[in-house]
Short mmCIF file of C-alpha atoms in Angstrom, two decimals:
data_model
loop_
_atom_site.label_atom_id
_atom_site.label_comp_id
_atom_site.label_asym_id
_atom_site.label_seq_id
_atom_site.Cartn_x
_atom_site.Cartn_y
_atom_site.Cartn_z
CA MET I 31 -31.99 -9.99 -16.77
CA VAL I 32 -29.19 -10.97 -19.40
CA ALA I 33 -26.69 -8.96 -17.63
CA ILE I 34 -27.40 -10.59 -14.46
CA ASP I 35 -27.14 -13.99 -15.87
CA GLU I 36 -23.72 -13.09 -17.34
CA LEU I 37 -22.74 -11.92 -14.10
CA GLY I 38 -23.89 -15.32 -12.28
CA THR I 39 -21.94 -17.34 -14.91
CA LEU I 40 -18.83 -15.22 -14.46
CA TRP I 41 -19.05 -15.24 -10.53
CA ASP I 42 -19.47 -19.19 -10.63
CA LYS I 43 -16.43 -19.59 -13.22
CA LEU I 44 -14.39 -17.49 -10.91
CA PHE I 45 -15.42 -19.08 -7.51
CA SER I 46 -16.11 -22.58 -8.33
CA ALA I 47 -13.56 -25.49 -7.72
CA GLN I 48 -11.89 -27.48 -10.34
CA PRO I 49 -11.51 -31.00 -10.27
CA ASP I 50 -8.43 -32.44 -8.32
CA PRO I 51 -5.41 -32.61 -10.28
CA PRO I 52 -3.72 -35.79 -10.91
CA PRO I 53 -1.04 -36.73 -8.71
CA LEU I 54 1.43 -36.89 -11.67
CA LEU I 55 0.71 -33.18 -12.34
CA VAL I 56 1.74 -31.99 -8.77
CA VAL I 57 5.00 -34.15 -8.97
CA VAL I 58 5.91 -32.83 -12.70
CA THR I 59 4.97 -29.25 -11.87
CA ALA I 60 7.19 -29.06 -8.93
CA ALA I 61 10.20 -30.88 -10.74
CA VAL I 62 9.83 -28.24 -13.55
CA ALA I 63 9.73 -25.20 -11.03
CA LEU I 64 12.77 -26.84 -9.37
CA ALA I 65 14.71 -27.27 -12.61
CA VAL I 66 14.13 -23.61 -13.39
CA VAL I 67 15.17 -22.32 -9.76
CA SER I 68 18.22 -24.71 -10.01
CA THR I 69 19.58 -23.73 -13.56
CA ARG I 70 21.13 -20.46 -14.66
CA LEU I 71 19.54 -19.46 -17.75
CA PRO I 72 15.96 -20.31 -16.78
CA TRP I 73 16.35 -18.68 -13.61
CA ARG I 74 17.97 -15.63 -14.84
CA ILE I 75 14.65 -15.31 -17.25
CA ALA I 76 12.10 -16.31 -14.78
CA ARG I 77 13.40 -14.29 -11.83
CA ASN I 78 11.64 -11.27 -13.03
CA ALA I 79 8.52 -13.05 -11.58
CA VAL I 80 10.14 -13.02 -8.16
CA THR I 81 11.54 -9.37 -8.52
CA ILE I 82 7.89 -8.35 -9.42
CA ALA I 83 6.68 -10.17 -6.14
CA HIS I 84 9.69 -8.88 -4.27
CA GLU I 85 8.94 -5.00 -5.28
CA GLY I 86 5.04 -5.53 -4.95
CA GLY I 87 5.71 -6.58 -1.22
CA HIS I 88 7.58 -3.34 -0.58
CA ALA I 89 4.78 -1.26 -2.13
CA LEU I 90 2.10 -3.12 -0.38
CA ALA I 91 3.60 -2.84 3.01
CA ALA I 92 4.38 0.89 2.32
CA LEU I 93 0.79 1.50 1.50
CA LEU I 94 -0.42 -0.43 4.62
CA THR I 95 1.84 1.45 6.85
CA GLY I 96 0.56 4.87 5.71
CA ARG I 97 3.80 5.81 3.69
CA ARG I 98 3.37 7.58 0.36
CA LEU I 99 4.20 5.22 -2.55
CA HIS I 100 6.14 7.26 -5.29
CA GLY I 101 6.69 4.36 -7.97
CA ILE I 102 8.12 1.02 -8.57
CA ARG I 103 10.94 0.45 -11.11
CA LEU I 104 11.87 -3.10 -12.41
CA HIS I 105 15.10 -3.57 -14.49
CA SER I 106 16.42 -5.92 -17.14
CA ASP I 107 19.01 -7.22 -14.69
CA THR I 108 16.05 -8.47 -12.48
CA SER I 109 16.75 -5.94 -9.91
CA GLY I 110 14.02 -3.50 -8.83
CA LEU I 111 13.56 -0.40 -6.78
CA THR I 112 10.36 0.60 -4.90
CA LEU I 113 10.30 4.61 -3.69
CA SER I 114 7.96 5.68 -1.04
CA ALA I 115 8.04 8.65 1.26
CA GLY I 116 7.53 8.99 5.13
CA ARG I 117 9.43 8.76 8.38
CA PRO I 118 12.84 7.20 7.49
CA THR I 119 12.63 5.43 10.78
CA GLY I 120 9.86 3.49 12.84
CA PRO I 121 7.68 0.46 12.18
CA GLY I 122 6.57 1.63 8.77
CA MET I 123 9.93 1.78 7.44
CA ILE I 124 11.21 -1.38 9.09
CA LEU I 125 8.14 -3.46 7.55
CA THR I 126 8.26 -1.84 4.24
CA LEU I 127 11.92 -3.11 4.10
CA LEU I 128 10.95 -6.54 5.74
CA ALA I 129 8.22 -7.16 3.14
CA GLY I 130 10.49 -7.38 0.06
CA TYR I 131 12.50 -10.46 0.54
CA VAL I 132 9.56 -12.70 2.04
CA ALA I 133 6.89 -11.52 -0.50
CA PRO I 134 7.48 -13.86 -3.09
CA SER I 135 7.08 -16.96 -0.78
CA LEU I 136 4.20 -15.52 1.09
CA VAL I 137 2.50 -15.08 -2.43
CA GLY I 138 3.43 -18.58 -3.47
CA LEU I 139 1.88 -19.96 0.01
CA ALA I 140 -1.25 -17.75 -0.61
CA GLY I 141 -1.58 -19.50 -3.98
CA ALA I 142 -0.93 -22.88 -2.61
CA TRP I 143 -4.00 -22.40 -0.40
CA LEU I 144 -6.28 -21.30 -3.16
CA LEU I 145 -4.95 -24.47 -5.14
CA GLY I 146 -5.71 -26.48 -1.95
CA GLY I 147 -9.02 -25.55 -2.55
CA ASN I 148 -8.66 -26.01 -6.31
CA ARG I 149 -9.56 -22.38 -7.09
CA ILE I 150 -7.63 -22.11 -9.95
CA THR I 151 -9.19 -19.45 -11.82
CA LEU I 152 -9.79 -17.42 -8.81
CA LEU I 153 -5.97 -17.61 -8.47
CA LEU I 154 -5.18 -16.77 -12.13
CA TRP I 155 -7.63 -13.70 -11.94
CA ILE I 156 -6.42 -12.42 -8.69
CA ALA I 157 -2.75 -12.75 -10.04
CA VAL I 158 -4.00 -10.58 -13.22
CA ALA I 159 -5.56 -7.81 -10.73
CA LEU I 160 -2.47 -7.74 -8.58
CA LEU I 161 -0.20 -7.20 -11.78
CA LEU I 162 -2.61 -4.46 -13.23
CA ALA I 163 -2.27 -2.78 -9.65
CA MET I 164 1.29 -2.75 -9.77
CA LEU I 165 1.21 -1.49 -13.39
CA VAL I 166 -0.17 1.91 -12.30
CA MET I 167 2.72 2.66 -10.03
CA VAL I 168 5.36 1.38 -12.61
CA ARG I 169 7.55 4.07 -13.38
CA ASN I 170 9.96 2.54 -16.35
CA ALA I 171 9.42 1.18 -19.79
CA PHE I 172 10.96 -2.35 -18.88
CA GLY I 173 9.03 -2.41 -15.83
CA ALA I 174 5.56 -1.69 -17.73
CA VAL I 175 6.47 -4.16 -20.41
CA SER I 176 7.49 -6.82 -18.08
CA LEU I 177 4.17 -6.23 -16.09
CA LEU I 178 2.04 -6.27 -19.38
CA ALA I 179 3.50 -9.23 -20.48
CA THR I 180 3.47 -11.48 -17.41
CA GLY I 181 -0.42 -10.30 -17.01
CA GLY I 182 -1.01 -11.08 -20.58
CA VAL I 183 0.22 -14.58 -20.37
CA VAL I 184 -1.75 -14.95 -17.06
CA LEU I 185 -5.02 -13.56 -18.66
CA ALA I 186 -4.56 -15.54 -21.70
CA VAL I 187 -4.08 -18.85 -19.68
CA SER I 188 -7.07 -18.07 -17.53
CA TRP I 189 -9.41 -17.12 -20.43
CA TYR I 190 -8.34 -19.35 -23.40
CA ALA I 191 -6.49 -22.32 -21.98
CA SER I 192 -8.15 -25.67 -21.28
CA PRO I 193 -8.58 -26.75 -17.51
CA ASP I 194 -5.60 -29.27 -18.07
CA VAL I 195 -3.40 -26.32 -19.16
CA GLN I 196 -4.49 -23.87 -16.58
CA ALA I 197 -3.98 -26.43 -13.85
CA ALA I 198 -0.32 -27.12 -15.05
CA PHE I 199 0.21 -23.40 -15.37
CA ALA I 200 -1.24 -22.71 -11.81
CA TRP I 201 0.75 -25.31 -10.11
CA THR I 202 4.01 -24.83 -11.76
CA SER I 203 3.87 -21.10 -11.06
CA VAL I 204 3.13 -21.60 -7.30
CA TRP I 205 5.57 -24.25 -6.86
CA PHE I 206 8.11 -21.69 -8.79
CA LEU I 207 7.43 -18.93 -6.07
CA LEU I 208 7.66 -21.12 -3.01
CA LEU I 209 11.10 -22.70 -4.34
CA GLY I 210 12.04 -19.11 -5.91
CA GLY I 211 11.42 -17.24 -2.76
CA VAL I 212 14.39 -18.95 -1.14
CA ARG I 213 17.21 -18.74 -3.90
CA PRO I 214 17.53 -14.69 -3.54
CA VAL I 215 17.98 -14.99 0.30
CA VAL I 216 20.97 -17.13 -0.56
CA GLU I 217 22.13 -15.05 -3.09
CA LEU I 218 21.84 -11.95 -0.96
CA GLN I 219 24.04 -13.61 1.74
CA ARG I 220 26.57 -14.56 -0.87
CA LEU I 221 26.72 -11.11 -2.35
CA ARG I 222 27.06 -9.53 1.16
CA SER I 223 29.61 -11.74 2.37
CA ARG I 224 31.71 -10.21 -0.75
CA GLY I 225 31.04 -6.63 0.28
CA ARG I 226 28.86 -6.03 -3.03
CA MET I 227 25.52 -5.28 -1.30
CA PRO I 228 25.91 -2.67 1.37
CA GLU I 229 22.67 -1.07 0.80
CA SER I 230 20.67 -4.48 0.97
CA ASP I 231 17.54 -4.84 2.81
CA ALA I 232 19.26 -6.52 5.59
CA ASP I 233 21.55 -3.67 5.95
CA GLN I 234 18.96 -1.16 6.22
CA LEU I 235 17.17 -3.03 8.61
CA ALA I 236 20.18 -3.40 10.81
CA ARG I 237 20.67 0.32 10.88
CA LEU I 238 17.08 1.03 12.03
CA THR I 239 17.02 -1.98 14.52
CA PRO I 240 19.29 -3.42 17.26
CA PHE I 241 19.75 -6.71 15.26
CA PRO I 242 22.83 -7.15 12.97
CA PRO I 243 22.05 -7.80 9.12
CA LEU I 244 22.58 -11.40 9.23
CA PHE I 245 19.84 -11.75 11.66
CA TRP I 246 17.49 -10.29 9.03
CA VAL I 247 18.86 -12.50 6.43
CA ALA I 248 18.31 -15.77 8.54
CA LEU I 249 14.48 -14.28 9.07
CA PHE I 250 14.18 -13.78 5.53
CA ALA I 251 15.24 -17.67 5.26
CA LEU I 252 13.16 -18.82 8.01
CA VAL I 253 10.04 -17.38 6.70
CA ASN I 254 10.51 -18.60 3.42
CA LEU I 255 11.37 -21.94 4.28
CA LEU I 256 8.51 -22.39 6.44
CA ALA I 257 6.33 -20.90 3.45
CA LEU I 258 7.96 -23.66 1.20
CA VAL I 259 7.13 -26.33 3.67
CA VAL I 260 3.45 -25.34 4.34
CA GLY I 261 2.84 -24.74 0.81
CA ALA I 262 4.12 -27.94 -0.47
CA ALA I 263 1.70 -29.61 1.94
CA LEU I 264 -1.18 -27.93 0.77
CA LEU I 265 0.02 -28.60 -2.94
CA ALA I 266 0.76 -32.33 -2.19
CA GLY I 267 -2.96 -32.66 -1.08
CA PRO I 268 -3.88 -34.72 -4.43
CA ILE I 269 -0.97 -37.07 -3.62
CA LEU I 270 -1.74 -37.54 -0.17
CA ALA I 271 -5.50 -38.08 -0.85
CA ASP I 272 -4.46 -40.70 -3.45
CA ALA I 273 -2.62 -42.56 -0.61
CA GLY I 274 -5.50 -42.06 1.55
CA LEU I 275 -3.81 -39.46 3.66
CA THR I 276 -4.95 -35.99 4.48
CA VAL I 277 -3.14 -32.83 4.81
#
């Protein structure tokens, strides 16, 4: 009976909705995330979270399309590599390559949807579960440490922090993914224009399809910008509600 009661308490904590955040929190967390994405050193550090989502996108797409996932590597220069086996051409390979650059923004969009329903605890615990799932497939020490550190921070916030701190952390993280998903696409095209990324996802997709690399870069940008717009509308719910409007 005690175990059932504890399970019920955990279920309620996980799926219950928290109160609406104050509109100021939504604005401040957006500003903080934008500052991190826009400035060199903070971006250099925080970009590891974007790389985790990027490689996670490759890995998930590989598994969903029936490819054999061999491992994920995360590097200290914020680059990463996901290795999978299967047909070198065809829809599975195309979707696996396509998933990387759009994954951070789509993860951010999913997070914005959860925060739109004030499911802060659920969002944080899902994040921990996804990071643990990636940890199983990581094949280098820096990648393991990076995932353990990121997961440890998220778990600590979800378990020990006050509701206000959890809200601030969750909104900042989701804003960061939405905004941070756009910058790597810009960086990708800048490096490509200098001939420094001949094996980029866009160039590999161009070799597998009739479309040139610039088409794929533009598609990455379009998906990520749409995710940013929709995610921002979801996150701005408390502001719009305060103004008597709805999303």
